[in-house]
Amino acid sequence: MKKIFIFFLSIFLISNSFGIEKKMKETSDIRVEIKSQIKVLKEKRNELIKKLSKASPKERKEIKNMIRKIDEKIRRLRNLIKKYNSFSGFTG
């Protein structure tokens, strides 16, 4: 009886570990995608900062608002990464 119980317990643990690995892989893929989006947004932000010095005062105001919006998106994406880190047991 004890051997049967251990056998079923080991099958359950093995099958459960595959599910955990799959979930961690999906979470990792999502984190990589978010990081790539942050990278693209940073590049756009840097381009806008370069344009800022050549812009007229009216254009500067628009560019600053665009930069502010990009910063907000980056902040939200970083918070999303933190959420996935805490969800999946990763740190940092």
Short mmCIF file of N, CA and C in Angstrom, two decimals:
data_model
loop_
_atom_site.label_atom_id
_atom_site.label_comp_id
_atom_site.label_asym_id
_atom_site.label_seq_id
_atom_site.Cartn_x
_atom_site.Cartn_y
_atom_site.Cartn_z
N MET A 1 0.83 -1.20 0.00
CA MET A 1 0.00 0.00 0.00
C MET A 1 0.87 1.25 0.00
N LYS A 2 1.91 1.21 0.80
CA LYS A 2 2.82 2.35 0.90
C LYS A 2 3.54 2.59 -0.43
N LYS A 3 3.94 1.50 -1.11
CA LYS A 3 4.62 1.63 -2.40
C LYS A 3 3.70 2.24 -3.46
N ILE A 4 2.43 1.85 -3.44
CA ILE A 4 1.47 2.40 -4.40
C ILE A 4 1.29 3.89 -4.17
N PHE A 5 1.18 4.28 -2.90
CA PHE A 5 1.03 5.68 -2.56
C PHE A 5 2.24 6.49 -3.03
N ILE A 6 3.44 5.99 -2.79
CA ILE A 6 4.67 6.68 -3.21
C ILE A 6 4.74 6.76 -4.73
N PHE A 7 4.31 5.70 -5.42
CA PHE A 7 4.30 5.70 -6.87
C PHE A 7 3.40 6.79 -7.43
N PHE A 8 2.16 6.88 -6.92
CA PHE A 8 1.24 7.91 -7.40
C PHE A 8 1.71 9.31 -7.00
N LEU A 9 2.29 9.41 -5.83
CA LEU A 9 2.82 10.71 -5.39
C LEU A 9 3.96 11.17 -6.30
N SER A 10 4.84 10.26 -6.67
CA SER A 10 5.95 10.62 -7.56
C SER A 10 5.44 11.01 -8.95
N ILE A 11 4.42 10.32 -9.46
CA ILE A 11 3.84 10.68 -10.76
C ILE A 11 3.22 12.08 -10.69
N PHE A 12 2.51 12.35 -9.59
CA PHE A 12 1.89 13.67 -9.42
C PHE A 12 2.95 14.76 -9.37
N LEU A 13 4.01 14.55 -8.62
CA LEU A 13 5.06 15.56 -8.49
C LEU A 13 5.78 15.80 -9.81
N ILE A 14 6.04 14.74 -10.55
CA ILE A 14 6.71 14.88 -11.85
C ILE A 14 5.83 15.65 -12.83
N SER A 15 4.55 15.29 -12.91
CA SER A 15 3.65 15.98 -13.84
C SER A 15 3.46 17.44 -13.42
N ASN A 16 3.43 17.70 -12.14
CA ASN A 16 3.28 19.06 -11.64
C ASN A 16 4.53 19.89 -11.96
N SER A 17 5.71 19.29 -11.89
CA SER A 17 6.94 20.03 -12.18
C SER A 17 6.98 20.45 -13.65
N PHE A 18 6.44 19.62 -14.56
CA PHE A 18 6.39 20.01 -15.97
C PHE A 18 5.50 21.23 -16.16
N GLY A 19 4.39 21.28 -15.43
CA GLY A 19 3.49 22.43 -15.51
C GLY A 19 4.16 23.69 -15.00
N ILE A 20 4.93 23.56 -13.93
CA ILE A 20 5.64 24.72 -13.38
C ILE A 20 6.69 25.21 -14.36
N GLU A 21 7.44 24.28 -14.97
CA GLU A 21 8.45 24.67 -15.95
C GLU A 21 7.82 25.40 -17.13
N LYS A 22 6.69 24.91 -17.60
CA LYS A 22 6.00 25.55 -18.72
C LYS A 22 5.57 26.96 -18.34
N LYS A 23 5.03 27.13 -17.15
CA LYS A 23 4.56 28.43 -16.68
C LYS A 23 5.76 29.39 -16.55
N MET A 24 6.88 28.90 -16.03
CA MET A 24 8.07 29.75 -15.89
C MET A 24 8.60 30.16 -17.26
N LYS A 25 8.55 29.25 -18.23
CA LYS A 25 8.99 29.57 -19.59
C LYS A 25 8.11 30.65 -20.20
N GLU A 26 6.77 30.52 -20.04
CA GLU A 26 5.86 31.53 -20.55
C GLU A 26 6.13 32.89 -19.91
N THR A 27 6.34 32.89 -18.60
CA THR A 27 6.63 34.12 -17.88
C THR A 27 7.93 34.73 -18.37
N SER A 28 8.93 33.90 -18.59
CA SER A 28 10.22 34.37 -19.09
C SER A 28 10.07 34.99 -20.47
N ASP A 29 9.27 34.35 -21.34
CA ASP A 29 9.02 34.89 -22.68
C ASP A 29 8.35 36.26 -22.60
N ILE A 30 7.39 36.39 -21.70
CA ILE A 30 6.70 37.67 -21.53
C ILE A 30 7.67 38.74 -21.04
N ARG A 31 8.54 38.38 -20.10
CA ARG A 31 9.52 39.33 -19.59
C ARG A 31 10.46 39.81 -20.70
N VAL A 32 10.89 38.89 -21.55
CA VAL A 32 11.77 39.24 -22.67
C VAL A 32 11.06 40.19 -23.62
N GLU A 33 9.80 39.92 -23.91
CA GLU A 33 9.01 40.79 -24.80
C GLU A 33 8.86 42.18 -24.21
N ILE A 34 8.58 42.26 -22.93
CA ILE A 34 8.43 43.57 -22.27
C ILE A 34 9.74 44.33 -22.32
N LYS A 35 10.85 43.64 -22.06
CA LYS A 35 12.15 44.31 -22.09
C LYS A 35 12.48 44.83 -23.48
N SER A 36 12.09 44.10 -24.52
CA SER A 36 12.34 44.58 -25.88
C SER A 36 11.48 45.82 -26.17
N GLN A 37 10.25 45.85 -25.65
CA GLN A 37 9.41 47.03 -25.82
C GLN A 37 10.01 48.24 -25.11
N ILE A 38 10.56 48.02 -23.92
CA ILE A 38 11.21 49.11 -23.18
C ILE A 38 12.39 49.64 -23.97
N LYS A 39 13.16 48.74 -24.58
CA LYS A 39 14.32 49.15 -25.36
C LYS A 39 13.91 50.04 -26.53
N VAL A 40 12.83 49.66 -27.24
CA VAL A 40 12.34 50.45 -28.37
C VAL A 40 11.88 51.82 -27.90
N LEU A 41 11.17 51.86 -26.78
CA LEU A 41 10.68 53.13 -26.25
C LEU A 41 11.85 54.04 -25.84
N LYS A 42 12.89 53.46 -25.27
CA LYS A 42 14.07 54.26 -24.89
C LYS A 42 14.73 54.87 -26.13
N GLU A 43 14.80 54.08 -27.22
CA GLU A 43 15.38 54.61 -28.46
C GLU A 43 14.56 55.77 -28.99
N LYS A 44 13.23 55.63 -28.98
CA LYS A 44 12.36 56.72 -29.43
C LYS A 44 12.54 57.95 -28.55
N ARG A 45 12.67 57.73 -27.26
CA ARG A 45 12.87 58.83 -26.32
C ARG A 45 14.17 59.56 -26.61
N ASN A 46 15.22 58.81 -26.86
CA ASN A 46 16.52 59.43 -27.16
C ASN A 46 16.46 60.24 -28.45
N GLU A 47 15.74 59.76 -29.46
CA GLU A 47 15.58 60.51 -30.70
C GLU A 47 14.85 61.83 -30.45
N LEU A 48 13.82 61.77 -29.61
CA LEU A 48 13.08 62.99 -29.29
C LEU A 48 13.95 63.99 -28.52
N ILE A 49 14.80 63.50 -27.66
CA ILE A 49 15.69 64.39 -26.90
C ILE A 49 16.66 65.09 -27.86
N LYS A 50 17.13 64.37 -28.87
CA LYS A 50 18.02 64.99 -29.86
C LYS A 50 17.29 66.08 -30.64
N LYS A 51 16.02 65.84 -30.98
CA LYS A 51 15.23 66.83 -31.72
C LYS A 51 14.90 68.04 -30.86
N LEU A 52 14.92 67.88 -29.57
CA LEU A 52 14.50 68.93 -28.64
C LEU A 52 15.35 70.18 -28.77
N SER A 53 16.64 70.02 -28.97
CA SER A 53 17.53 71.19 -29.03
C SER A 53 17.31 72.03 -30.30
N LYS A 54 16.83 71.41 -31.37
CA LYS A 54 16.64 72.11 -32.64
C LYS A 54 15.22 72.66 -32.80
N ALA A 55 14.33 72.33 -31.87
CA ALA A 55 12.92 72.65 -32.04
C ALA A 55 12.60 74.08 -31.59
N SER A 56 11.50 74.60 -32.15
CA SER A 56 10.99 75.90 -31.73
C SER A 56 10.31 75.73 -30.37
N PRO A 57 10.06 76.85 -29.67
CA PRO A 57 9.43 76.74 -28.34
C PRO A 57 8.10 75.97 -28.34
N LYS A 58 7.29 76.15 -29.36
CA LYS A 58 6.01 75.43 -29.42
C LYS A 58 6.25 73.93 -29.62
N GLU A 59 7.20 73.60 -30.51
CA GLU A 59 7.52 72.19 -30.75
C GLU A 59 8.15 71.56 -29.50
N ARG A 60 8.93 72.36 -28.77
CA ARG A 60 9.55 71.83 -27.54
C ARG A 60 8.50 71.35 -26.55
N LYS A 61 7.44 72.13 -26.42
CA LYS A 61 6.38 71.75 -25.49
C LYS A 61 5.75 70.42 -25.91
N GLU A 62 5.51 70.27 -27.21
CA GLU A 62 4.94 69.01 -27.72
C GLU A 62 5.90 67.85 -27.51
N ILE A 63 7.17 68.08 -27.80
CA ILE A 63 8.17 67.02 -27.65
C ILE A 63 8.30 66.62 -26.19
N LYS A 64 8.30 67.61 -25.29
CA LYS A 64 8.39 67.30 -23.86
C LYS A 64 7.20 66.46 -23.40
N ASN A 65 6.01 66.78 -23.92
CA ASN A 65 4.83 65.97 -23.58
C ASN A 65 4.97 64.54 -24.10
N MET A 66 5.51 64.41 -25.31
CA MET A 66 5.72 63.08 -25.87
C MET A 66 6.72 62.29 -25.03
N ILE A 67 7.80 62.97 -24.62
CA ILE A 67 8.81 62.32 -23.77
C ILE A 67 8.19 61.88 -22.45
N ARG A 68 7.36 62.74 -21.89
CA ARG A 68 6.69 62.42 -20.62
C ARG A 68 5.80 61.18 -20.78
N LYS A 69 5.08 61.09 -21.90
CA LYS A 69 4.23 59.93 -22.14
C LYS A 69 5.05 58.66 -22.30
N ILE A 70 6.17 58.77 -23.00
CA ILE A 70 7.05 57.61 -23.17
C ILE A 70 7.60 57.16 -21.82
N ASP A 71 8.01 58.13 -20.98
CA ASP A 71 8.51 57.79 -19.65
C ASP A 71 7.44 57.06 -18.84
N GLU A 72 6.21 57.50 -18.96
CA GLU A 72 5.10 56.85 -18.24
C GLU A 72 4.91 55.41 -18.74
N LYS A 73 4.99 55.20 -20.04
CA LYS A 73 4.86 53.84 -20.60
C LYS A 73 6.00 52.95 -20.10
N ILE A 74 7.21 53.50 -20.10
CA ILE A 74 8.37 52.72 -19.63
C ILE A 74 8.18 52.35 -18.16
N ARG A 75 7.70 53.29 -17.36
CA ARG A 75 7.48 53.03 -15.94
C ARG A 75 6.45 51.92 -15.75
N ARG A 76 5.37 51.97 -16.52
CA ARG A 76 4.34 50.94 -16.42
C ARG A 76 4.87 49.57 -16.82
N LEU A 77 5.68 49.53 -17.88
CA LEU A 77 6.24 48.25 -18.32
C LEU A 77 7.21 47.69 -17.27
N ARG A 78 7.99 48.57 -16.65
CA ARG A 78 8.91 48.10 -15.59
C ARG A 78 8.13 47.55 -14.41
N ASN A 79 7.03 48.21 -14.06
CA ASN A 79 6.19 47.69 -12.98
C ASN A 79 5.59 46.34 -13.35
N LEU A 80 5.26 46.17 -14.62
CA LEU A 80 4.73 44.89 -15.09
C LEU A 80 5.78 43.79 -14.96
N ILE A 81 7.02 44.12 -15.27
CA ILE A 81 8.11 43.14 -15.10
C ILE A 81 8.24 42.77 -13.63
N LYS A 82 8.15 43.76 -12.74
CA LYS A 82 8.24 43.47 -11.31
C LYS A 82 7.11 42.54 -10.88
N LYS A 83 5.93 42.74 -11.45
CA LYS A 83 4.79 41.89 -11.12
C LYS A 83 5.07 40.45 -11.57
N TYR A 84 5.61 40.28 -12.79
CA TYR A 84 5.93 38.93 -13.27
C TYR A 84 7.07 38.32 -12.46
N ASN A 85 8.02 39.14 -12.02
CA ASN A 85 9.10 38.62 -11.19
C ASN A 85 8.56 38.07 -9.88
N SER A 86 7.65 38.79 -9.26
CA SER A 86 7.11 38.32 -7.98
C SER A 86 6.19 37.13 -8.19
N PHE A 87 5.49 37.10 -9.34
CA PHE A 87 4.58 35.99 -9.64
C PHE A 87 5.34 34.68 -9.84
N SER A 88 6.45 34.76 -10.57
CA SER A 88 7.14 33.54 -10.95
C SER A 88 8.23 33.13 -9.98
N GLY A 89 8.46 33.94 -8.95
CA GLY A 89 9.48 33.58 -7.98
C GLY A 89 10.86 34.08 -8.33
N PHE A 90 10.99 34.84 -9.43
CA PHE A 90 12.28 35.42 -9.77
C PHE A 90 12.54 36.61 -8.87
N THR A 91 13.81 36.99 -8.75
CA THR A 91 14.14 38.19 -7.99
C THR A 91 14.91 39.13 -8.88
N GLY A 92 14.88 40.41 -8.55
CA GLY A 92 15.66 41.39 -9.31
C GLY A 92 14.87 42.00 -10.34
#
